[in-house]
Coordinates of C-alpha atoms in Angstrom, one line a residue:
Chain A
M130 CA -78.3 -300.3 100.1
A131 CA -80.9 -300.2 97.3
R132 CA -79.0 -303.1 95.7
T133 CA -79.5 -305.2 98.9
V134 CA -83.2 -304.4 99.1
D135 CA -83.5 -305.4 95.4
D136 CA -81.7 -308.7 96.1
L137 CA -84.0 -309.5 99.0
A138 CA -87.1 -308.7 97.0
H139 CA -85.8 -310.8 94.1
R140 CA -85.0 -313.7 96.4
S141 CA -88.4 -313.5 98.2
K142 CA -90.3 -313.5 94.9
R143 CA -88.2 -316.4 93.6
E144 CA -89.0 -318.3 96.8
A145 CA -92.7 -317.6 96.4
I146 CA -92.7 -319.0 92.9
L147 CA -90.9 -322.1 94.1
D148 CA -93.4 -322.5 97.0
H149 CA -96.3 -322.4 94.5
A150 CA -94.5 -324.8 92.1
A151 CA -93.9 -327.2 95.0
M152 CA -97.6 -327.2 95.8
L153 CA -98.5 -327.9 92.1
V154 CA -96.0 -330.7 91.9
R155 CA -97.5 -332.3 95.0
T156 CA -101.1 -332.0 93.8
I157 CA -101.0 -332.6 90.1
G158 CA -97.4 -333.8 89.4
Y159 CA -94.5 -332.2 87.6
E160 CA -95.5 -333.1 84.1
G161 CA -99.1 -332.0 84.7
M162 CA -98.0 -328.5 85.9
S163 CA -97.9 -325.8 83.3
I164 CA -96.2 -322.4 83.3
Q165 CA -99.7 -321.0 82.8
Q166 CA -100.9 -322.5 86.1
L167 CA -97.9 -321.0 87.8
I168 CA -98.7 -317.6 86.4
D169 CA -102.4 -317.8 87.2
G170 CA -101.8 -319.1 90.7
L171 CA -99.3 -316.4 91.5
G172 CA -101.1 -313.6 89.8
I173 CA -98.0 -312.4 87.9
S174 CA -97.2 -311.8 84.2
R175 CA -95.5 -314.3 82.0
G176 CA -92.7 -311.8 81.6
A177 CA -92.2 -311.6 85.4
L178 CA -92.1 -315.4 85.7
Y179 CA -89.5 -315.7 82.9
H180 CA -87.4 -313.1 84.6
Y181 CA -86.9 -315.7 87.3
F182 CA -87.0 -319.0 85.4
D183 CA -86.5 -319.3 81.7
S184 CA -88.2 -322.7 81.5
K185 CA -90.3 -325.3 83.4
Q186 CA -87.1 -327.4 83.5
A187 CA -85.4 -324.5 85.3
V188 CA -88.2 -324.4 87.9
L189 CA -87.7 -328.1 88.5
E190 CA -84.0 -327.8 88.9
A191 CA -84.4 -324.9 91.4
L192 CA -87.0 -326.8 93.4
V193 CA -84.7 -329.8 93.6
D194 CA -81.7 -327.7 94.5
R195 CA -83.7 -325.9 97.3
M196 CA -84.8 -329.2 98.8
G197 CA -81.2 -330.6 98.6
D198 CA -79.6 -327.5 100.1
A199 CA -82.1 -327.5 103.0
A200 CA -81.4 -331.1 103.8
I201 CA -77.6 -330.7 103.7
A202 CA -77.8 -327.5 105.8
A203 CA -79.6 -329.4 108.5
L204 CA -76.9 -332.1 108.6
L205 CA -73.7 -330.0 108.5
P206 CA -73.7 -329.2 112.3
I207 CA -73.6 -333.0 112.9
I208 CA -70.8 -333.6 110.4
D209 CA -68.7 -330.7 111.8
D210 CA -69.1 -331.5 115.5
P211 CA -65.6 -332.3 116.7
G212 CA -66.9 -334.1 119.9
L213 CA -68.7 -336.9 118.0
T214 CA -67.3 -340.3 116.9
A215 CA -68.0 -341.4 113.3
S216 CA -70.5 -344.0 114.5
E217 CA -72.3 -341.3 116.6
K218 CA -72.4 -339.0 113.6
F219 CA -73.8 -341.8 111.4
R220 CA -76.6 -342.5 113.9
R221 CA -77.4 -338.8 114.3
Y222 CA -77.5 -338.4 110.5
V223 CA -80.0 -341.3 110.3
N224 CA -82.0 -339.8 113.2
A225 CA -82.1 -336.4 111.6
S226 CA -83.4 -337.9 108.3
I227 CA -86.1 -339.7 110.3
A228 CA -87.0 -336.4 112.1
V229 CA -87.3 -334.5 108.8
K230 CA -89.7 -337.1 107.5
S231 CA -91.7 -337.2 110.8
A232 CA -92.1 -333.4 110.6
N233 CA -93.3 -333.6 107.0
Q234 CA -95.7 -336.5 107.1
E235 CA -98.5 -334.6 105.4
L236 CA -96.2 -333.6 102.5
I237 CA -94.8 -337.1 102.2
A238 CA -98.3 -338.6 102.2
D239 CA -99.3 -336.1 99.4
L240 CA -96.1 -336.9 97.4
M241 CA -96.6 -340.6 97.8
C242 CA -99.8 -340.4 95.7
T243 CA -98.0 -339.0 92.7
W244 CA -94.4 -340.2 93.4
H245 CA -94.5 -343.2 91.1
S246 CA -96.8 -341.7 88.5
E247 CA -95.6 -341.2 85.0
A248 CA -96.0 -337.5 85.6
N249 CA -93.1 -337.5 88.1
V250 CA -90.4 -339.7 86.5
R251 CA -88.4 -336.6 85.6
L252 CA -88.7 -335.0 89.1
R253 CA -87.9 -338.3 90.8
H254 CA -84.8 -338.7 88.6
K255 CA -83.6 -335.2 89.4
L256 CA -84.2 -335.6 93.1
T257 CA -82.4 -339.0 93.2
T258 CA -79.4 -337.7 91.3
A259 CA -79.2 -334.5 93.4
T260 CA -79.5 -336.4 96.7
L261 CA -76.7 -338.8 95.6
D262 CA -74.5 -336.0 94.4
R263 CA -74.8 -334.1 97.7
T264 CA -75.3 -336.7 100.4
A265 CA -72.5 -338.9 99.4
P266 CA -69.6 -336.4 99.3
M267 CA -70.9 -333.9 101.8
V268 CA -72.4 -336.1 104.5
L269 CA -71.4 -339.8 104.2
E270 CA -67.8 -339.5 102.9
P271 CA -66.5 -337.3 105.8
I272 CA -68.2 -339.7 108.3
I273 CA -66.7 -342.7 106.6
R274 CA -63.2 -341.2 106.5
Q275 CA -63.4 -340.4 110.2
G276 CA -64.6 -343.9 111.0
V277 CA -61.7 -345.4 109.1
E278 CA -59.2 -343.2 111.0
E279 CA -60.9 -344.2 114.3
G280 CA -60.7 -347.9 113.3
T281 CA -64.5 -348.5 113.6
F282 CA -65.0 -348.6 109.8
D283 CA -63.0 -350.5 107.3
T284 CA -63.0 -349.6 103.7
A285 CA -60.3 -348.6 101.1
Y286 CA -62.9 -346.6 99.1
P287 CA -64.5 -343.9 101.3
A288 CA -65.9 -341.8 98.4
E289 CA -67.2 -344.7 96.3
T290 CA -68.6 -346.5 99.4
A291 CA -70.4 -343.3 100.4
R292 CA -72.1 -343.3 97.0
I293 CA -73.1 -347.0 97.3
I294 CA -74.6 -346.4 100.7
A295 CA -76.6 -343.3 99.6
G296 CA -77.8 -345.4 96.6
I297 CA -79.0 -348.2 99.0
W298 CA -81.0 -345.7 101.1
L299 CA -82.6 -344.1 98.0
G300 CA -83.5 -347.5 96.7
L301 CA -85.0 -348.5 100.0
A302 CA -87.0 -345.3 100.2
D303 CA -88.3 -345.9 96.7
D304 CA -89.2 -349.5 97.4
L305 CA -91.0 -348.5 100.7
I306 CA -93.1 -345.9 98.9
M307 CA -94.0 -348.5 96.3
L308 CA -94.9 -351.0 99.0
L309 CA -97.1 -348.6 100.9
A310 CA -98.9 -347.4 97.8
R311 CA -100.4 -350.9 97.5
D312 CA -103.8 -351.3 99.1
E313 CA -103.2 -354.3 101.3
D314 CA -103.6 -355.3 104.9
E315 CA -101.3 -353.3 107.1
E316 CA -99.7 -356.1 109.2
P317 CA -98.0 -358.2 106.4
L318 CA -97.1 -354.8 104.8
T319 CA -95.3 -353.7 108.0
D320 CA -93.5 -357.0 108.2
R321 CA -92.3 -356.7 104.6
A322 CA -91.2 -353.1 105.3
R323 CA -89.3 -354.2 108.4
G324 CA -87.5 -356.9 106.3
M325 CA -86.5 -354.4 103.7
I326 CA -85.2 -351.9 106.3
R327 CA -83.3 -354.6 108.2
A328 CA -81.7 -355.9 104.9
A329 CA -80.6 -352.4 104.0
T330 CA -79.2 -351.5 107.5
T331 CA -77.3 -354.9 107.7
A332 CA -75.9 -354.2 104.2
V333 CA -74.7 -350.8 105.1
E334 CA -73.0 -352.0 108.3
R335 CA -71.3 -354.8 106.5
I336 CA -70.1 -352.5 103.6
L337 CA -68.6 -350.2 106.2
G338 CA -67.0 -353.1 108.0
A339 CA -68.8 -351.8 111.1
S340 CA -69.9 -354.3 113.9
E341 CA -73.4 -355.6 113.6
G342 CA -76.0 -353.3 115.2
S343 CA -73.5 -350.5 115.8
L344 CA -75.1 -348.1 113.4
Y345 CA -78.7 -348.9 113.6
G346 CA -80.6 -350.0 116.7
D347 CA -84.1 -348.9 117.6
Q348 CA -84.0 -346.7 114.5
I349 CA -85.3 -349.6 112.4
E350 CA -88.5 -349.6 114.4
Q351 CA -88.7 -345.8 114.2
I352 CA -88.6 -346.0 110.4
V353 CA -91.3 -348.7 110.5
R354 CA -93.5 -346.4 112.7
L355 CA -92.8 -343.5 110.4
I356 CA -94.4 -345.2 107.5
R357 CA -97.5 -346.5 109.4
P358 CA -99.5 -343.4 109.9
Q359 CA -99.6 -342.7 106.2
K360 CA -101.2 -346.1 105.7
D361 CA -103.9 -345.2 108.2
K362 CA -104.9 -342.1 106.3
Chain B
M295 CA -102.9 -373.3 60.7
A296 CA -103.9 -369.9 59.3
R297 CA -104.0 -368.6 62.8
T298 CA -100.3 -369.7 63.4
V299 CA -99.2 -368.0 60.2
D300 CA -101.1 -364.8 61.3
D301 CA -99.4 -365.0 64.7
L302 CA -96.0 -365.4 63.2
A303 CA -96.6 -362.4 60.8
H304 CA -98.0 -360.3 63.7
R305 CA -94.9 -361.1 65.8
S306 CA -92.4 -360.5 63.0
K307 CA -94.0 -357.1 62.1
R308 CA -94.0 -356.2 65.8
E309 CA -90.3 -357.1 66.1
A310 CA -89.6 -355.0 63.0
I311 CA -91.3 -351.9 64.6
L312 CA -89.3 -352.4 67.8
D313 CA -86.0 -352.8 65.8
H314 CA -86.6 -349.5 64.1
A315 CA -87.7 -347.8 67.4
A316 CA -84.5 -349.1 69.0
M317 CA -82.4 -347.5 66.2
L318 CA -84.2 -344.2 66.7
V319 CA -83.7 -344.3 70.5
R320 CA -80.0 -344.9 70.0
T321 CA -79.6 -342.1 67.5
I322 CA -82.0 -339.3 68.5
G323 CA -83.1 -340.4 72.0
Y324 CA -86.5 -341.6 73.2
E325 CA -88.0 -338.1 73.8
G326 CA -86.9 -337.0 70.3
M327 CA -88.5 -340.0 68.6
S328 CA -92.0 -339.4 67.2
I329 CA -94.6 -341.8 66.1
Q330 CA -94.4 -340.1 62.7
Q331 CA -90.7 -341.0 62.4
L332 CA -91.6 -344.6 63.1
I333 CA -94.3 -344.6 60.5
D334 CA -92.0 -342.9 57.9
G335 CA -89.1 -345.1 58.6
L336 CA -91.1 -348.3 58.4
G337 CA -93.2 -347.2 55.4
I338 CA -96.5 -348.3 57.1
S339 CA -99.7 -346.4 57.9
R340 CA -100.5 -344.8 61.2
G341 CA -103.4 -347.2 61.6
A342 CA -101.1 -350.2 61.1
L343 CA -98.7 -348.9 63.7
Y344 CA -101.5 -348.3 66.2
H345 CA -102.7 -351.8 65.6
Y346 CA -99.4 -352.9 67.4
F347 CA -98.8 -350.1 69.8
D348 CA -101.4 -347.7 71.0
S349 CA -98.9 -345.0 72.2
K350 CA -95.3 -344.1 72.2
Q351 CA -95.2 -345.1 75.8
A352 CA -96.3 -348.6 74.8
V353 CA -93.4 -348.8 72.3
L354 CA -91.0 -347.9 75.1
E355 CA -92.4 -350.5 77.4
A356 CA -92.2 -353.2 74.8
L357 CA -88.6 -352.2 73.9
V358 CA -87.6 -352.5 77.6
D359 CA -89.4 -355.7 78.0
R360 CA -87.7 -357.2 75.0
M361 CA -84.3 -356.2 76.2
G362 CA -85.1 -357.6 79.7
D363 CA -86.4 -360.9 78.4
A364 CA -83.4 -361.5 76.2
A365 CA -81.0 -360.8 79.1
I366 CA -82.8 -363.1 81.5
A367 CA -83.2 -365.9 78.9
A368 CA -79.4 -365.9 78.4
L369 CA -78.9 -366.3 82.2
L370 CA -81.5 -369.0 83.0
P371 CA -79.2 -372.0 81.9
I372 CA -76.7 -370.8 84.5
I373 CA -79.3 -370.4 87.3
D374 CA -80.8 -373.8 86.5
D375 CA -77.5 -375.8 86.2
P376 CA -77.6 -378.4 89.1
G377 CA -73.8 -379.0 88.9
L378 CA -72.7 -375.5 89.9
T379 CA -72.2 -374.0 93.4
A380 CA -73.8 -370.7 94.2
S381 CA -70.4 -368.9 94.0
E382 CA -69.7 -370.4 90.6
K383 CA -73.2 -369.4 89.4
F384 CA -72.5 -365.8 90.6
R385 CA -69.2 -365.6 88.8
R386 CA -70.8 -367.0 85.6
Y387 CA -73.6 -364.5 85.9
V388 CA -71.1 -361.7 86.1
N389 CA -69.1 -363.2 83.2
A390 CA -72.2 -363.5 81.1
S391 CA -73.1 -359.9 81.7
I392 CA -69.5 -358.9 80.7
A393 CA -69.8 -361.0 77.5
V394 CA -73.1 -359.4 76.5
K395 CA -71.5 -356.0 76.8
S396 CA -68.4 -357.1 75.0
A397 CA -70.5 -358.3 72.1
N398 CA -72.4 -355.1 71.9
Q399 CA -69.7 -352.5 72.2
E400 CA -70.9 -350.5 69.2
L401 CA -74.4 -350.3 70.5
I402 CA -73.2 -349.4 74.0
A403 CA -70.9 -346.7 72.6
D404 CA -73.9 -345.3 70.7
L405 CA -76.1 -345.4 73.7
M406 CA -73.5 -343.7 75.9
C407 CA -73.8 -340.6 73.8
T408 CA -77.5 -340.2 74.6
W409 CA -77.8 -342.1 77.8
H410 CA -77.6 -339.3 80.2
S411 CA -79.4 -336.8 78.0
E412 CA -82.6 -335.2 79.1
A413 CA -84.2 -337.1 76.1
N414 CA -83.6 -340.5 77.8
V415 CA -84.6 -339.9 81.4
R416 CA -87.8 -341.9 80.9
L417 CA -86.1 -344.7 79.0
R418 CA -83.4 -345.0 81.6
H419 CA -85.9 -345.1 84.4
K420 CA -87.9 -347.8 82.7
L421 CA -84.8 -349.8 81.9
T422 CA -83.5 -349.5 85.5
T423 CA -86.8 -350.5 87.0
A424 CA -87.3 -353.4 84.6
T425 CA -83.8 -354.7 85.3
L426 CA -84.2 -354.5 89.0
D427 CA -87.7 -356.2 88.8
R428 CA -86.3 -359.1 86.8
T429 CA -82.6 -359.6 87.8
A430 CA -83.2 -359.5 91.5
P431 CA -85.9 -362.2 91.9
M432 CA -85.1 -364.3 88.8
V433 CA -81.3 -364.4 88.9
L434 CA -79.8 -363.1 92.1
E435 CA -82.3 -364.4 94.7
P436 CA -82.0 -368.1 93.7
I437 CA -78.2 -367.9 93.7
I438 CA -78.3 -366.3 97.1
R439 CA -80.7 -368.8 98.5
Q440 CA -78.4 -371.6 97.2
G441 CA -75.3 -370.0 98.7
V442 CA -77.0 -369.6 102.1
E443 CA -77.9 -373.4 102.0
E444 CA -74.3 -374.2 101.0
G445 CA -72.9 -372.0 103.8
T446 CA -70.8 -369.8 101.5
F447 CA -73.3 -366.9 101.8
D448 CA -74.7 -365.5 105.0
T449 CA -77.9 -363.4 104.9
A450 CA -81.3 -363.5 106.5
Y451 CA -82.9 -361.6 103.6
P452 CA -82.2 -363.3 100.3
A453 CA -85.0 -361.4 98.3
E454 CA -84.2 -358.0 99.8
T455 CA -80.4 -358.5 99.5
A456 CA -80.8 -359.5 95.8
R457 CA -82.5 -356.2 95.2
I458 CA -79.8 -354.2 97.0
I459 CA -77.1 -356.0 95.0
A460 CA -78.9 -355.4 91.6
G461 CA -79.2 -351.7 92.7
I462 CA -75.5 -351.5 93.4
W463 CA -74.7 -352.9 89.9
L464 CA -77.1 -350.5 88.2
G465 CA -75.7 -347.6 90.1
L466 CA -72.2 -348.6 89.2
A467 CA -73.1 -348.9 85.5
D468 CA -74.7 -345.5 85.5
D469 CA -71.7 -343.9 87.3
L470 CA -69.2 -345.6 84.9
I471 CA -71.1 -344.2 81.9
M472 CA -71.1 -340.8 83.4
L473 CA -67.4 -341.0 84.1
L474 CA -66.6 -342.2 80.6
A475 CA -68.7 -339.5 79.0
R476 CA -66.3 -336.9 80.3
D477 CA -63.6 -335.8 78.0
E478 CA -60.5 -336.4 80.1
D479 CA -57.2 -338.2 79.9
E480 CA -57.6 -341.9 79.8
E481 CA -55.3 -343.0 82.6
P482 CA -56.7 -341.2 85.6
L483 CA -60.2 -342.1 84.2
T484 CA -59.3 -345.8 84.2
D485 CA -58.0 -345.6 87.7
R486 CA -61.2 -343.9 88.9
A487 CA -63.2 -346.6 87.1
R488 CA -61.2 -349.3 88.8
G489 CA -61.8 -347.8 92.2
M490 CA -65.5 -347.6 91.6
I491 CA -65.6 -351.3 90.4
R492 CA -63.5 -352.5 93.3
A493 CA -65.7 -350.6 95.8
A494 CA -68.9 -352.2 94.3
T495 CA -67.5 -355.8 94.2
T496 CA -66.2 -355.5 97.8
A497 CA -69.6 -354.2 98.9
V498 CA -71.4 -357.1 97.2
E499 CA -69.1 -359.7 98.7
R500 CA -69.5 -358.2 102.2
I501 CA -73.3 -357.9 101.9
L502 CA -73.5 -361.6 101.0
G503 CA -71.1 -362.5 103.8
A504 CA -68.9 -364.2 101.2
S505 CA -65.2 -364.4 101.7
E506 CA -63.1 -361.6 100.1
G507 CA -62.3 -362.1 96.5
S508 CA -64.5 -365.2 96.2
L509 CA -67.0 -363.7 93.8
Y510 CA -64.8 -361.4 91.7
G511 CA -61.2 -361.9 90.7
D512 CA -59.8 -361.0 87.3
Q513 CA -63.4 -359.9 86.4
I514 CA -62.6 -356.5 87.8
E515 CA -59.9 -356.0 85.2
Q516 CA -62.2 -357.4 82.5
I517 CA -64.8 -354.7 83.3
V518 CA -62.0 -352.0 83.2
R519 CA -60.9 -353.3 79.8
L520 CA -64.5 -353.4 78.6
I521 CA -64.9 -349.7 79.1
R522 CA -61.6 -348.6 77.6
P523 CA -62.1 -349.3 73.8
Q524 CA -65.1 -346.9 73.9
K525 CA -62.9 -344.2 75.2
D526 CA -60.5 -344.8 72.3
K527 CA -63.2 -344.2 69.7

């Protein structure tokens, strides 16, 4: 029993360190964050911190893993639902992604300020790689395989196509953040964002051999709405 | 006249610094390279170096710009040729990209060793961004617009689609390098590479609304052959 209590305490301390690291990354950026700031902010000794993470790089990797695990865990019930068609799963996956971003608008607005800064190149690279390496095989590939079986999708390369689609979404997210970071009038910006989103959704439907509009409908306007409040801030 | 001679001397010195920096990046990686190593290798003073580049970051950006400019300059005659259809231009653009890589197999094999290392995250990010920002508007977008006019391509978003396609190619290149870096038997590796290349070429043709096989034919096997000699090294 003592072992379990220790495990729980270890895990809870580790989570607290990661929470504080996440706050520092949001506010001053990953490169700007120092191990010393982590120690000071948490009120622990250097030895205690190194007991959990042996380098700043290890903190980063744990942060990215935690974000990735949380995102995938939220999606698994959709992927595993035996009552849903592949197209329905795909739409719910997109809806779930939009919902997560809606629920975290403050965090996303904070992140946007530092996202494209030199201080976060490394974090961004890790996040992108981790998202690709999880989302493609664990979420998109099973949906695509099911769609091919059901005859609504048509591709000979489910695994590779999953990776291409995940890449298109990541590229779109990156381009949208860059677009929104510009200080311009909101209307032309929204139109440009809409064009970028429509181009990506059309590309994904075509790559899957799915009929036009079958995977995205009013979701396009939901994504456009999602990015507007941040511009109002 | 003195001015012109000065300009030429300035430019030639700048090129020499970049040549040496490129060699250091290939051998020890960007993060590992120090301004001191540049100074020592070139036999110049710190002041002289800072006359050309005020930071290591500035050296990196100049290196990336130089590579990008050279790549685009080689492609412009194809884009501007009034006697070629959009599909022909697209195929020649792919051929030219393959030819550049064939001519630089040694360099690419060197780069492959350090490409995915932690020491080159920043360089890789800069290169990817610079390639997207150039290739999409300067090479792919004009070809796509011409193809839409000629009726062989079908897309409402030429600029956005150009960016998506450039992103697919960059993602493929990155995935192929990662695949080849693994120490495995060559045959299954070649098959996996072929699957990745076919998935990407099919995706690009579909996104453009081009007929199947109209943009890539024996080029797929050319790309597969291109990556094999590096594995033999």
